[in-house]
PDB file of C-alpha atoms in Angstrom:
ATOM      1  CA  MET A   1      20.847  19.757 -58.651  1.00 44.00           C
ATOM      2  CA  LYS A   2      19.346  16.395 -57.687  1.00 41.00           C
ATOM      3  CA  SER A   3      22.584  15.418 -56.014  1.00 43.00           C
ATOM      4  CA  ILE A   4      22.618  18.712 -54.063  1.00 44.00           C
ATOM      5  CA  LEU A   5      19.006  18.171 -52.942  1.00 38.00           C
ATOM      6  CA  ARG A   6      19.784  14.586 -52.008  1.00 42.00           C
ATOM      7  CA  SER A   7      22.813  15.714 -49.994  1.00 44.00           C
ATOM      8  CA  THR A   8      20.735  18.391 -48.272  1.00 44.00           C
ATOM      9  CA  ALA A   9      18.015  15.869 -47.424  1.00 43.00           C
ATOM     10  CA  VAL A  10      20.562  13.407 -46.040  1.00 40.00           C
ATOM     11  CA  ALA A  11      22.134  16.154 -43.947  1.00 45.00           C
ATOM     12  CA  ALA A  12      18.738  17.263 -42.645  1.00 45.00           C
ATOM     13  CA  GLY A  13      17.826  13.683 -41.815  1.00 45.00           C
ATOM     14  CA  ALA A  14      21.095  13.189 -39.990  1.00 42.00           C
ATOM     15  CA  LEU A  15      20.491  16.402 -38.037  1.00 42.00           C
ATOM     16  CA  LEU A  16      17.005  15.236 -37.009  1.00 42.00           C
ATOM     17  CA  LEU A  17      18.340  11.854 -35.955  1.00 39.00           C
ATOM     18  CA  GLY A  18      21.043  13.586 -33.991  1.00 40.00           C
ATOM     19  CA  LEU A  19      18.551  15.838 -32.257  1.00 39.00           C
ATOM     20  CA  SER A  20      16.356  12.815 -31.467  1.00 37.00           C
ATOM     21  CA  ALA A  21      19.322  11.004 -29.999  1.00 36.00           C
ATOM     22  CA  VAL A  22      20.196  14.034 -27.881  1.00 34.00           C
ATOM     23  CA  SER A  23      16.575  14.279 -26.656  1.00 36.00           C
ATOM     24  CA  LEU A  24      16.519  10.554 -25.843  1.00 35.00           C
ATOM     25  CA  ALA A  25      19.819  10.798 -24.036  1.00 37.00           C
ATOM     26  CA  ALA A  26      18.530  13.787 -22.077  1.00 39.00           C
ATOM     27  CA  ALA A  27      15.413  11.813 -21.064  1.00 47.00           C
ATOM     28  CA  GLN A  28      17.562   8.844 -20.068  1.00 58.00           C
ATOM     29  CA  ASP A  29      19.810  11.157 -18.056  1.00 80.00           C
ATOM     30  CA  LYS A  30      16.905  11.892 -15.706  1.00 93.00           C
ATOM     31  CA  PRO A  31      17.230   9.718 -12.586  1.00 96.00           C
ATOM     32  CA  THR A  32      14.342   7.267 -12.313  1.00 98.00           C
ATOM     33  CA  LEU A  33      12.669   6.575  -8.957  1.00 98.00           C
ATOM     34  CA  ALA A  34      10.265   3.642  -8.566  1.00 98.00           C
ATOM     35  CA  PHE A  35       7.483   2.837  -6.110  1.00 98.00           C
ATOM     36  CA  VAL A  36       6.876  -0.943  -6.108  1.00 97.00           C
ATOM     37  CA  VAL A  37       3.630  -2.154  -4.518  1.00 96.00           C
ATOM     38  CA  ASN A  38       2.833  -5.617  -3.143  1.00 92.00           C
ATOM     39  CA  GLY A  39      -0.063  -6.532  -5.429  1.00 89.00           C
ATOM     40  CA  ALA A  40      -2.958  -5.250  -7.498  1.00 87.00           C
ATOM     41  CA  SER A  41      -5.443  -3.330  -5.345  1.00 84.00           C
ATOM     42  CA  ASP A  42      -7.447  -0.112  -5.625  1.00 84.00           C
ATOM     43  CA  PHE A  43      -5.737   0.866  -2.378  1.00 86.00           C
ATOM     44  CA  TRP A  44      -2.719   1.980  -4.422  1.00 91.00           C
ATOM     45  CA  LYS A  45      -4.640   4.487  -6.547  1.00 90.00           C
ATOM     46  CA  ALA A  46      -4.017   7.131  -3.904  1.00 90.00           C
ATOM     47  CA  ALA A  47      -0.299   6.343  -4.079  1.00 95.00           C
ATOM     48  CA  GLU A  48      -0.442   6.799  -7.867  1.00 95.00           C
ATOM     49  CA  ALA A  49      -1.837  10.283  -7.249  1.00 93.00           C
ATOM     50  CA  GLY A  50       0.976  10.977  -4.764  1.00 95.00           C
ATOM     51  CA  VAL A  51       3.604   9.932  -7.305  1.00 97.00           C
ATOM     52  CA  LYS A  52       1.934  12.145  -9.917  1.00 96.00           C
ATOM     53  CA  LYS A  53       2.034  15.173  -7.622  1.00 95.00           C
ATOM     54  CA  ALA A  54       5.702  14.617  -6.750  1.00 97.00           C
ATOM     55  CA  GLN A  55       6.528  14.210 -10.452  1.00 97.00           C
ATOM     56  CA  ALA A  56       4.902  17.575 -11.243  1.00 97.00           C
ATOM     57  CA  GLU A  57       7.048  19.251  -8.604  1.00 97.00           C
ATOM     58  CA  LEU A  58      10.272  17.478  -9.597  1.00 97.00           C
ATOM     59  CA  PRO A  59      10.367  17.364 -13.423  1.00 97.00           C
ATOM     60  CA  ASP A  60      14.082  16.541 -13.446  1.00 96.00           C
ATOM     61  CA  TYR A  61      13.220  12.995 -12.290  1.00 97.00           C
ATOM     62  CA  ASN A  62      11.254  10.151 -13.821  1.00 98.00           C
ATOM     63  CA  MET A  63       8.861   8.679 -11.247  1.00 98.00           C
ATOM     64  CA  GLU A  64       7.049   5.392 -11.711  1.00 97.00           C
ATOM     65  CA  LEU A  65       4.650   3.216  -9.711  1.00 97.00           C
ATOM     66  CA  LYS A  66       4.990  -0.478 -10.535  1.00 97.00           C
ATOM     67  CA  TYR A  67       2.628  -3.392  -9.892  1.00 95.00           C
ATOM     68  CA  PRO A  68       3.988  -6.959  -9.772  1.00 94.00           C
ATOM     69  CA  GLU A  69       2.032  -9.444 -11.870  1.00 90.00           C
ATOM     70  CA  GLN A  70       0.870 -11.096  -8.656  1.00 88.00           C
ATOM     71  CA  ALA A  71       1.545 -10.890  -4.928  1.00 87.00           C
ATOM     72  CA  SER A  72       4.578 -13.185  -4.942  1.00 91.00           C
ATOM     73  CA  VAL A  73       7.986 -12.695  -3.344  1.00 93.00           C
ATOM     74  CA  ALA A  74       9.714 -14.117  -6.426  1.00 95.00           C
ATOM     75  CA  ILE A  75       7.753 -11.986  -8.890  1.00 96.00           C
ATOM     76  CA  GLN A  76       8.250  -8.807  -6.862  1.00 96.00           C
ATOM     77  CA  GLN A  77      11.983  -9.544  -6.601  1.00 96.00           C
ATOM     78  CA  ARG A  78      12.237 -10.090 -10.356  1.00 97.00           C
ATOM     79  CA  LEU A  79      10.493  -6.769 -10.956  1.00 97.00           C
ATOM     80  CA  MET A  80      12.972  -4.958  -8.706  1.00 97.00           C
ATOM     81  CA  ASP A  81      15.915  -6.754 -10.329  1.00 97.00           C
ATOM     82  CA  ASP A  82      14.657  -5.571 -13.728  1.00 97.00           C
ATOM     83  CA  LEU A  83      14.358  -2.008 -12.447  1.00 97.00           C
ATOM     84  CA  VAL A  84      17.918  -2.091 -11.128  1.00 98.00           C
ATOM     85  CA  THR A  85      19.167  -3.447 -14.460  1.00 97.00           C
ATOM     86  CA  ALA A  86      17.366  -0.567 -16.191  1.00 96.00           C
ATOM     87  CA  GLY A  87      19.303   1.903 -14.035  1.00 97.00           C
ATOM     88  CA  VAL A  88      16.699   2.984 -11.462  1.00 97.00           C
ATOM     89  CA  LYS A  89      18.373   5.161  -8.825  1.00 98.00           C
ATOM     90  CA  ALA A  90      16.034   4.395  -5.910  1.00 98.00           C
ATOM     91  CA  ILE A  91      13.194   2.000  -5.109  1.00 98.00           C
ATOM     92  CA  MET A  92      10.499   2.256  -2.467  1.00 98.00           C
ATOM     93  CA  VAL A  93       8.813  -1.095  -1.889  1.00 97.00           C
ATOM     94  CA  SER A  94       5.938  -2.588   0.068  1.00 94.00           C
ATOM     95  CA  ALA A  95       7.563  -6.002   0.476  1.00 92.00           C
ATOM     96  CA  VAL A  96       5.287  -9.003   0.029  1.00 90.00           C
ATOM     97  CA  ASP A  97       7.011 -10.954   2.808  1.00 87.00           C
ATOM     98  CA  PRO A  98       9.956  -9.128   4.391  1.00 86.00           C
ATOM     99  CA  LYS A  99      10.879 -11.987   6.715  1.00 83.00           C
ATOM    100  CA  THR A 100      11.640 -14.348   3.837  1.00 89.00           C
ATOM    101  CA  SER A 101      13.050 -11.651   1.551  1.00 92.00           C
ATOM    102  CA  THR A 102      16.027 -10.371   3.536  1.00 94.00           C
ATOM    103  CA  ASP A 103      18.656 -11.605   1.089  1.00 96.00           C
ATOM    104  CA  GLY A 104      16.737 -10.394  -1.947  1.00 97.00           C
ATOM    105  CA  LEU A 105      16.047  -6.977  -0.457  1.00 97.00           C
ATOM    106  CA  ASN A 106      19.677  -6.615   0.635  1.00 97.00           C
ATOM    107  CA  LYS A 107      20.735  -7.454  -2.914  1.00 98.00           C
ATOM    108  CA  ILE A 108      18.599  -4.552  -4.165  1.00 98.00           C
ATOM    109  CA  ALA A 109      19.937  -2.296  -1.400  1.00 98.00           C
ATOM    110  CA  SER A 110      23.507  -3.053  -2.534  1.00 98.00           C
ATOM    111  CA  GLU A 111      22.673  -1.945  -6.069  1.00 98.00           C
ATOM    112  CA  THR A 112      20.408   1.073  -5.554  1.00 98.00           C
ATOM    113  CA  ALA A 113      18.921   3.165  -2.732  1.00 98.00           C
ATOM    114  CA  LEU A 114      16.199   0.999  -1.117  1.00 98.00           C
ATOM    115  CA  PHE A 115      13.339   2.451   0.918  1.00 98.00           C
ATOM    116  CA  THR A 116      10.348   0.602   2.377  1.00 97.00           C
ATOM    117  CA  THR A 117       6.725   1.575   2.825  1.00 96.00           C
ATOM    118  CA  ASP A 118       3.499  -0.005   4.103  1.00 90.00           C
ATOM    119  CA  SER A 119       5.261  -3.169   5.314  1.00 86.00           C
ATOM    120  CA  ASP A 120       8.722  -2.470   6.709  1.00 90.00           C
ATOM    121  CA  ALA A 121      11.799  -4.684   6.522  1.00 92.00           C
ATOM    122  CA  PRO A 122      13.907  -3.286   9.387  1.00 93.00           C
ATOM    123  CA  GLN A 123      16.287  -6.268   9.325  1.00 93.00           C
ATOM    124  CA  THR A 124      17.494  -5.248   5.867  1.00 96.00           C
ATOM    125  CA  ASN A 125      19.843  -2.504   4.681  1.00 97.00           C
ATOM    126  CA  ARG A 126      16.997  -0.246   3.594  1.00 98.00           C
ATOM    127  CA  VAL A 127      17.657   3.487   3.929  1.00 98.00           C
ATOM    128  CA  ALA A 128      14.406   4.297   5.722  1.00 98.00           C
ATOM    129  CA  TYR A 129      10.749   3.350   6.152  1.00 97.00           C
ATOM    130  CA  ILE A 130       7.940   5.794   5.437  1.00 97.00           C
ATOM    131  CA  GLY A 131       4.394   4.721   6.237  1.00 94.00           C
ATOM    132  CA  SER A 132       1.989   3.919   9.026  1.00 92.00           C
ATOM    133  CA  SER A 133       2.659   2.513  12.454  1.00 95.00           C
ATOM    134  CA  ASN A 134       0.770  -0.710  11.890  1.00 92.00           C
ATOM    135  CA  VAL A 135       0.797  -1.488  15.603  1.00 96.00           C
ATOM    136  CA  ASP A 136      -0.942   1.817  16.333  1.00 96.00           C
ATOM    137  CA  ALA A 137      -3.410   1.145  13.506  1.00 97.00           C
ATOM    138  CA  GLY A 138      -4.249  -2.221  15.068  1.00 98.00           C
ATOM    139  CA  LYS A 139      -4.858  -0.526  18.409  1.00 98.00           C
ATOM    140  CA  GLN A 140      -7.237   1.899  16.700  1.00 98.00           C
ATOM    141  CA  ALA A 141      -9.124  -1.075  15.228  1.00 98.00           C
ATOM    142  CA  ALA A 142      -9.476  -2.389  18.777  1.00 98.00           C
ATOM    143  CA  GLU A 143     -10.958   0.961  19.829  1.00 98.00           C
ATOM    144  CA  ILE A 144     -13.600   0.668  17.105  1.00 98.00           C
ATOM    145  CA  ALA A 145     -14.463  -2.873  18.250  1.00 98.00           C
ATOM    146  CA  LYS A 146     -14.681  -1.942  21.929  1.00 98.00           C
ATOM    147  CA  LYS A 147     -16.956   1.000  21.222  1.00 97.00           C
ATOM    148  CA  ALA A 148     -19.216  -1.107  18.998  1.00 98.00           C
ATOM    149  CA  MET A 149     -19.310  -4.147  21.322  1.00 98.00           C
ATOM    150  CA  PRO A 150     -19.271  -2.974  24.945  1.00 97.00           C
ATOM    151  CA  ASP A 151     -20.560  -6.354  26.096  1.00 96.00           C
ATOM    152  CA  GLY A 152     -17.800  -8.272  24.312  1.00 97.00           C
ATOM    153  CA  GLY A 153     -17.647 -10.688  21.409  1.00 97.00           C
ATOM    154  CA  LYS A 154     -15.539 -12.974  19.239  1.00 98.00           C
ATOM    155  CA  CYS A 155     -13.791 -11.566  16.161  1.00 98.00           C
ATOM    156  CA  MET A 156     -12.467 -13.304  13.064  1.00 98.00           C
ATOM    157  CA  GLY A 157      -9.831 -11.455  11.074  1.00 98.00           C
ATOM    158  CA  PHE A 158      -9.091 -11.545   7.342  1.00 98.00           C
ATOM    159  CA  VAL A 159      -5.898 -10.379   5.643  1.00 97.00           C
ATOM    160  CA  GLY A 160      -3.978 -10.718   2.397  1.00 95.00           C
ATOM    161  CA  LEU A 161      -0.459 -11.687   3.443  1.00 90.00           C
ATOM    162  CA  LEU A 162      -0.159 -13.364   6.830  1.00 92.00           C
ATOM    163  CA  GLY A 163       3.642 -13.207   6.667  1.00 86.00           C
ATOM    164  CA  ALA A 164       3.917  -9.485   5.909  1.00 86.00           C
ATOM    165  CA  ASP A 165       4.990  -7.186   8.707  1.00 84.00           C
ATOM    166  CA  ASN A 166       2.028  -4.867   8.189  1.00 87.00           C
ATOM    167  CA  ALA A 167      -0.358  -7.787   8.759  1.00 93.00           C
ATOM    168  CA  LYS A 168       1.491  -9.153  11.784  1.00 94.00           C
ATOM    169  CA  GLU A 169       1.779  -5.731  13.389  1.00 93.00           C
ATOM    170  CA  ARG A 170      -1.878  -4.794  12.847  1.00 96.00           C
ATOM    171  CA  ILE A 171      -2.984  -8.118  14.301  1.00 98.00           C
ATOM    172  CA  GLN A 172      -0.679  -7.756  17.307  1.00 98.00           C
ATOM    173  CA  GLY A 173      -1.728  -4.138  17.801  1.00 98.00           C
ATOM    174  CA  MET A 174      -5.384  -5.126  17.830  1.00 98.00           C
ATOM    175  CA  LYS A 175      -4.743  -7.948  20.299  1.00 98.00           C
ATOM    176  CA  ASP A 176      -2.848  -5.515  22.541  1.00 98.00           C
ATOM    177  CA  GLY A 177      -5.699  -3.015  22.305  1.00 98.00           C
ATOM    178  CA  LEU A 178      -8.282  -5.638  23.240  1.00 98.00           C
ATOM    179  CA  GLU A 179      -6.469  -6.715  26.399  1.00 97.00           C
ATOM    180  CA  GLY A 180      -8.703  -6.321  29.444  1.00 96.00           C
ATOM    181  CA  SER A 181     -11.870  -6.246  27.339  1.00 97.00           C
ATOM    182  CA  LYS A 182     -14.381  -9.013  26.704  1.00 97.00           C
ATOM    183  CA  ILE A 183     -13.528  -9.086  23.014  1.00 98.00           C
ATOM    184  CA  GLU A 184     -11.243 -11.726  21.540  1.00 97.00           C
ATOM    185  CA  LEU A 185      -9.604 -11.951  18.106  1.00 98.00           C
ATOM    186  CA  VAL A 186      -9.834 -15.724  17.782  1.00 97.00           C
ATOM    187  CA  ASP A 187      -8.210 -16.260  14.376  1.00 97.00           C
ATOM    188  CA  VAL A 188      -7.012 -14.542  11.195  1.00 98.00           C
ATOM    189  CA  ARG A 189      -7.269 -16.067   7.720  1.00 98.00           C
ATOM    190  CA  GLY A 190      -5.048 -15.118   4.776  1.00 97.00           C
ATOM    191  CA  ASP A 191      -5.832 -15.036   1.067  1.00 96.00           C
ATOM    192  CA  ASP A 192      -2.556 -14.057  -0.668  1.00 93.00           C
ATOM    193  CA  ILE A 193      -4.286 -11.006  -2.206  1.00 90.00           C
ATOM    194  CA  ASP A 194      -6.755 -13.213  -4.068  1.00 94.00           C
ATOM    195  CA  GLN A 195     -10.049 -11.369  -3.769  1.00 93.00           C
ATOM    196  CA  THR A 196     -12.172 -14.365  -4.751  1.00 96.00           C
ATOM    197  CA  ARG A 197     -10.512 -16.343  -1.999  1.00 97.00           C
ATOM    198  CA  ALA A 198     -10.917 -13.380   0.367  1.00 98.00           C
ATOM    199  CA  LYS A 199     -14.696 -13.512   0.015  1.00 98.00           C
ATOM    200  CA  ALA A 200     -14.705 -17.315   0.195  1.00 98.00           C
ATOM    201  CA  ASN A 201     -12.790 -17.118   3.504  1.00 98.00           C
ATOM    202  CA  VAL A 202     -15.592 -15.003   4.955  1.00 98.00           C
ATOM    203  CA  GLU A 203     -18.282 -17.333   3.618  1.00 98.00           C
ATOM    204  CA  ASP A 204     -16.478 -20.339   5.087  1.00 97.00           C
ATOM    205  CA  ALA A 205     -16.139 -18.617   8.462  1.00 97.00           C
ATOM    206  CA  LEU A 206     -19.872 -17.899   8.581  1.00 97.00           C
ATOM    207  CA  VAL A 207     -20.553 -21.632   8.263  1.00 97.00           C
ATOM    208  CA  ALA A 208     -17.703 -22.985  10.375  1.00 96.00           C
ATOM    209  CA  ASN A 209     -17.820 -20.379  13.156  1.00 95.00           C
ATOM    210  CA  PRO A 210     -21.460 -19.506  13.940  1.00 94.00           C
ATOM    211  CA  ASP A 211     -20.394 -17.997  17.290  1.00 95.00           C
ATOM    212  CA  ILE A 212     -18.413 -15.196  15.572  1.00 97.00           C
ATOM    213  CA  THR A 213     -19.958 -11.790  16.300  1.00 97.00           C
ATOM    214  CA  CYS A 214     -17.311  -9.572  14.709  1.00 98.00           C
ATOM    215  CA  MET A 215     -15.207  -9.562  11.539  1.00 98.00           C
ATOM    216  CA  VAL A 216     -12.092  -7.495  10.866  1.00 98.00           C
ATOM    217  CA  GLY A 217     -10.729  -6.694   7.395  1.00 98.00           C
ATOM    218  CA  PHE A 218      -7.028  -5.986   7.883  1.00 97.00           C
ATOM    219  CA  TYR A 219      -6.273  -5.135   4.211  1.00 94.00           C
ATOM    220  CA  SER A 220      -8.067  -2.571   2.089  1.00 91.00           C
ATOM    221  CA  TYR A 221     -10.052  -5.093   0.029  1.00 94.00           C
ATOM    222  CA  ASN A 222     -10.864  -7.450   2.921  1.00 97.00           C
ATOM    223  CA  THR A 223     -13.551  -5.226   4.394  1.00 98.00           C
ATOM    224  CA  PRO A 224     -15.480  -4.921   1.082  1.00 98.00           C
ATOM    225  CA  ARG A 225     -15.366  -8.722   0.703  1.00 98.00           C
ATOM    226  CA  ILE A 226     -16.680  -9.089   4.257  1.00 98.00           C
ATOM    227  CA  TYR A 227     -19.455  -6.616   3.462  1.00 98.00           C
ATOM    228  CA  GLU A 228     -20.429  -8.506   0.288  1.00 98.00           C
ATOM    229  CA  ALA A 229     -20.395 -11.926   1.970  1.00 98.00           C
ATOM    230  CA  LEU A 230     -22.557 -10.684   4.848  1.00 98.00           C
ATOM    231  CA  ARG A 231     -24.945  -8.967   2.445  1.00 98.00           C
ATOM    232  CA  ASP A 232     -25.283 -12.091   0.311  1.00 97.00           C
ATOM    233  CA  SER A 233     -25.917 -14.267   3.364  1.00 97.00           C
ATOM    234  CA  GLY A 234     -28.505 -11.892   4.837  1.00 96.00           C
ATOM    235  CA  LYS A 235     -26.315 -11.179   7.876  1.00 96.00           C
ATOM    236  CA  LEU A 236     -25.342  -7.607   7.122  1.00 97.00           C
ATOM    237  CA  GLY A 237     -25.935  -5.566  10.264  1.00 94.00           C
ATOM    238  CA  GLN A 238     -25.972  -8.671  12.471  1.00 96.00           C
ATOM    239  CA  ILE A 239     -22.184  -8.982  12.753  1.00 98.00           C
ATOM    240  CA  THR A 240     -19.947  -6.085  13.770  1.00 98.00           C
ATOM    241  CA  VAL A 241     -17.468  -5.167  11.037  1.00 98.00           C
ATOM    242  CA  VAL A 242     -14.200  -3.344  11.690  1.00 98.00           C
ATOM    243  CA  GLY A 243     -12.373  -2.095   8.622  1.00 98.00           C
ATOM    244  CA  PHE A 244      -9.063  -0.818   7.390  1.00 96.00           C
ATOM    245  CA  ASP A 245      -8.516   1.749   4.640  1.00 93.00           C
ATOM    246  CA  ASP A 246     -10.913   3.650   2.433  1.00 92.00           C
ATOM    247  CA  ASP A 247     -12.327   1.463  -0.308  1.00 93.00           C
ATOM    248  CA  PRO A 248     -15.600   3.058  -1.524  1.00 94.00           C
ATOM    249  CA  ILE A 249     -17.561   0.003  -0.355  1.00 96.00           C
ATOM    250  CA  THR A 250     -15.998   0.344   3.085  1.00 97.00           C
ATOM    251  CA  LEU A 251     -16.762   4.057   3.336  1.00 96.00           C
ATOM    252  CA  GLY A 252     -20.319   3.424   2.121  1.00 97.00           C
ATOM    253  CA  GLY A 253     -20.770   0.711   4.738  1.00 97.00           C
ATOM    254  CA  VAL A 254     -19.499   3.012   7.472  1.00 98.00           C
ATOM    255  CA  LYS A 255     -21.840   5.790   6.361  1.00 97.00           C
ATOM    256  CA  GLU A 256     -24.887   3.489   6.336  1.00 96.00           C
ATOM    257  CA  GLY A 257     -23.963   2.022   9.729  1.00 96.00           C
ATOM    258  CA  ASN A 258     -23.213  -1.554   8.664  1.00 98.00           C
ATOM    259  CA  ILE A 259     -19.477  -1.115   9.287  1.00 98.00           C
ATOM    260  CA  ALA A 260     -18.595   0.166  12.759  1.00 98.00           C
ATOM    261  CA  GLY A 261     -15.632   2.197  11.546  1.00 98.00           C
ATOM    262  CA  THR A 262     -12.423   1.982   9.545  1.00 98.00           C
ATOM    263  CA  VAL A 263      -8.782   2.809  10.235  1.00 98.00           C
ATOM    264  CA  VAL A 264      -7.420   4.798   7.326  1.00 96.00           C
ATOM    265  CA  GLN A 265      -3.831   5.221   6.220  1.00 91.00           C
ATOM    266  CA  GLN A 266      -2.376   7.828   3.897  1.00 91.00           C
ATOM    267  CA  PRO A 267      -0.795   6.086   0.879  1.00 93.00           C
ATOM    268  CA  PHE A 268      -0.987   9.379  -1.014  1.00 93.00           C
ATOM    269  CA  GLU A 269       1.410  10.877   1.523  1.00 94.00           C
ATOM    270  CA  TRP A 270       3.645   7.790   1.537  1.00 96.00           C
ATOM    271  CA  ALA A 271       4.141   8.179  -2.195  1.00 97.00           C
ATOM    272  CA  TYR A 272       4.295  11.971  -2.325  1.00 97.00           C
ATOM    273  CA  GLN A 273       6.649  12.382   0.618  1.00 96.00           C
ATOM    274  CA  GLY A 274       8.551   9.207  -0.270  1.00 97.00           C
ATOM    275  CA  MET A 275       9.337  10.191  -3.847  1.00 98.00           C
ATOM    276  CA  LYS A 276      10.532  13.622  -2.712  1.00 98.00           C
ATOM    277  CA  LEU A 277      12.629  12.022   0.012  1.00 98.00           C
ATOM    278  CA  MET A 278      14.216   9.625  -2.493  1.00 98.00           C
ATOM    279  CA  ALA A 279      14.896  12.451  -4.934  1.00 98.00           C
ATOM    280  CA  ALA A 280      16.685  14.427  -2.224  1.00 98.00           C
ATOM    281  CA  TYR A 281      18.642  11.361  -1.131  1.00 98.00           C
ATOM    282  CA  VAL A 282      19.735  10.516  -4.679  1.00 97.00           C
ATOM    283  CA  GLY A 283      20.736  14.160  -5.113  1.00 96.00           C
ATOM    284  CA  GLY A 284      23.044  13.941  -2.094  1.00 97.00           C
ATOM    285  CA  ASP A 285      20.786  15.460   0.599  1.00 97.00           C
ATOM    286  CA  LYS A 286      20.386  12.897   3.383  1.00 97.00           C
ATOM    287  CA  SER A 287      19.081  15.348   5.988  1.00 97.00           C
ATOM    288  CA  GLY A 288      15.531  13.981   5.657  1.00 97.00           C
ATOM    289  CA  ILE A 289      16.523  10.563   7.021  1.00 97.00           C
ATOM    290  CA  PRO A 290      15.876  10.461  10.794  1.00 97.00           C
ATOM    291  CA  GLU A 291      18.258   8.660  13.129  1.00 96.00           C
ATOM    292  CA  ASN A 292      15.792   5.814  13.714  1.00 97.00           C
ATOM    293  CA  LYS A 293      15.118   5.581   9.947  1.00 97.00           C
ATOM    294  CA  LEU A 294      11.350   5.712  10.544  1.00 97.00           C
ATOM    295  CA  ILE A 295       9.006   8.345   9.105  1.00 97.00           C
ATOM    296  CA  ILE A 296       5.545   7.659  10.494  1.00 96.00           C
ATOM    297  CA  VAL A 297       2.473   9.020   8.709  1.00 95.00           C
ATOM    298  CA  PRO A 298      -0.403   8.834  11.238  1.00 94.00           C
ATOM    299  CA  THR A 299      -3.519   6.714  10.784  1.00 95.00           C
ATOM    300  CA  LYS A 300      -6.958   7.768  11.981  1.00 94.00           C
ATOM    301  CA  ILE A 301     -10.401   6.349  12.678  1.00 97.00           C
ATOM    302  CA  ILE A 302     -13.247   7.208  10.319  1.00 97.00           C
ATOM    303  CA  GLY A 303     -16.733   6.797  11.758  1.00 97.00           C
ATOM    304  CA  LYS A 304     -20.192   7.425  10.340  1.00 96.00           C
ATOM    305  CA  ASP A 305     -20.037  11.185  10.891  1.00 95.00           C
ATOM    306  CA  ASP A 306     -16.589  11.535   9.285  1.00 95.00           C
ATOM    307  CA  VAL A 307     -17.181   9.859   5.915  1.00 95.00           C
ATOM    308  CA  ASP A 308     -18.342  12.797   3.791  1.00 94.00           C
ATOM    309  CA  ALA A 309     -15.526  15.140   4.827  1.00 93.00           C
ATOM    310  CA  TYR A 310     -12.942  12.396   4.407  1.00 90.00           C
ATOM    311  CA  ALA A 311     -14.230  11.408   0.934  1.00 87.00           C
ATOM    312  CA  ALA A 312     -14.153  15.053  -0.176  1.00 88.00           C
ATOM    313  CA  ASN A 313     -10.544  15.339   0.982  1.00 82.00           C
ATOM    314  CA  LEU A 314      -9.610  12.203  -0.976  1.00 78.00           C
ATOM    315  CA  LYS A 315     -11.025  13.730  -4.167  1.00 77.00           C
ATOM    316  CA  ALA A 316      -9.146  16.961  -3.539  1.00 78.00           C
ATOM    317  CA  MET A 317      -5.829  15.133  -3.083  1.00 73.00           C
ATOM    318  CA  ALA A 318      -6.406  13.222  -6.332  1.00 62.00           C
ATOM    319  CA  GLY A 319      -7.083  16.497  -8.139  1.00 65.00           C
ATOM    320  CA  ASN A 320     -10.755  15.710  -8.814  1.00 60.00           C
TER     321      ASN A 320
END
């Protein structure tokens, strides 16, 4: 009897192990799609929500948002290499520095379907870009500055990655938008997505450039660091601030009138639309890829009167 029970138990155990293996294999059979960001920032929380919504609608895929350990070309490349080795079927990336990453990005594109977002790499073999027109966003920042400073002024800009296309294009767009006005963007300082350094850059500028009458935060966290540095120095409200994106500190500053306005993007839509686009592409449907390989999600200006409605919409998109 004991031997019969033992045999039955062994058989049952083998069956359970077999079922577990089948379940694991089934999970591994799901194509994995990855969204790789350029560094740690609250800006990407909206993209996380977009990935989550796409995942709910497409349960036959595994969808992941990945943060590199730091905003480094080498570290981001290693992360993507690891994803490819793990069998990821498509990657959407906000490249840290596209101009110096052509070979690395093309390597990824030769091994899996590569899409870009936020900061494009048009010189690579990426399938398509989905995100903002950073040039247009820069022009909208110029509109905020011109409305706030009709008599002109000197602006200092602050950004995370000076070499990234999104930074270069926003800066150029703002310069283009300021042409013919009395406002000048005199310099832009980078911080490599180091928020302590970002605030220190503002503090240094206040000392070294006393003639500056305007500050521009080109990345999502730059405007909050500008706000904090001006507050701590007692100069909040004395210097015009132009922002990008929708950090809570930025939106609060716009609402109270200490930030002239902010240009907001839609990372939720980048992720949501991007993951669905990648899923279709991996599944053999390439009809969503336009001829110019660009899918532009519009940016818009948020002023004092727009903050409450915009914040409510953000909560709704996140499911709160």
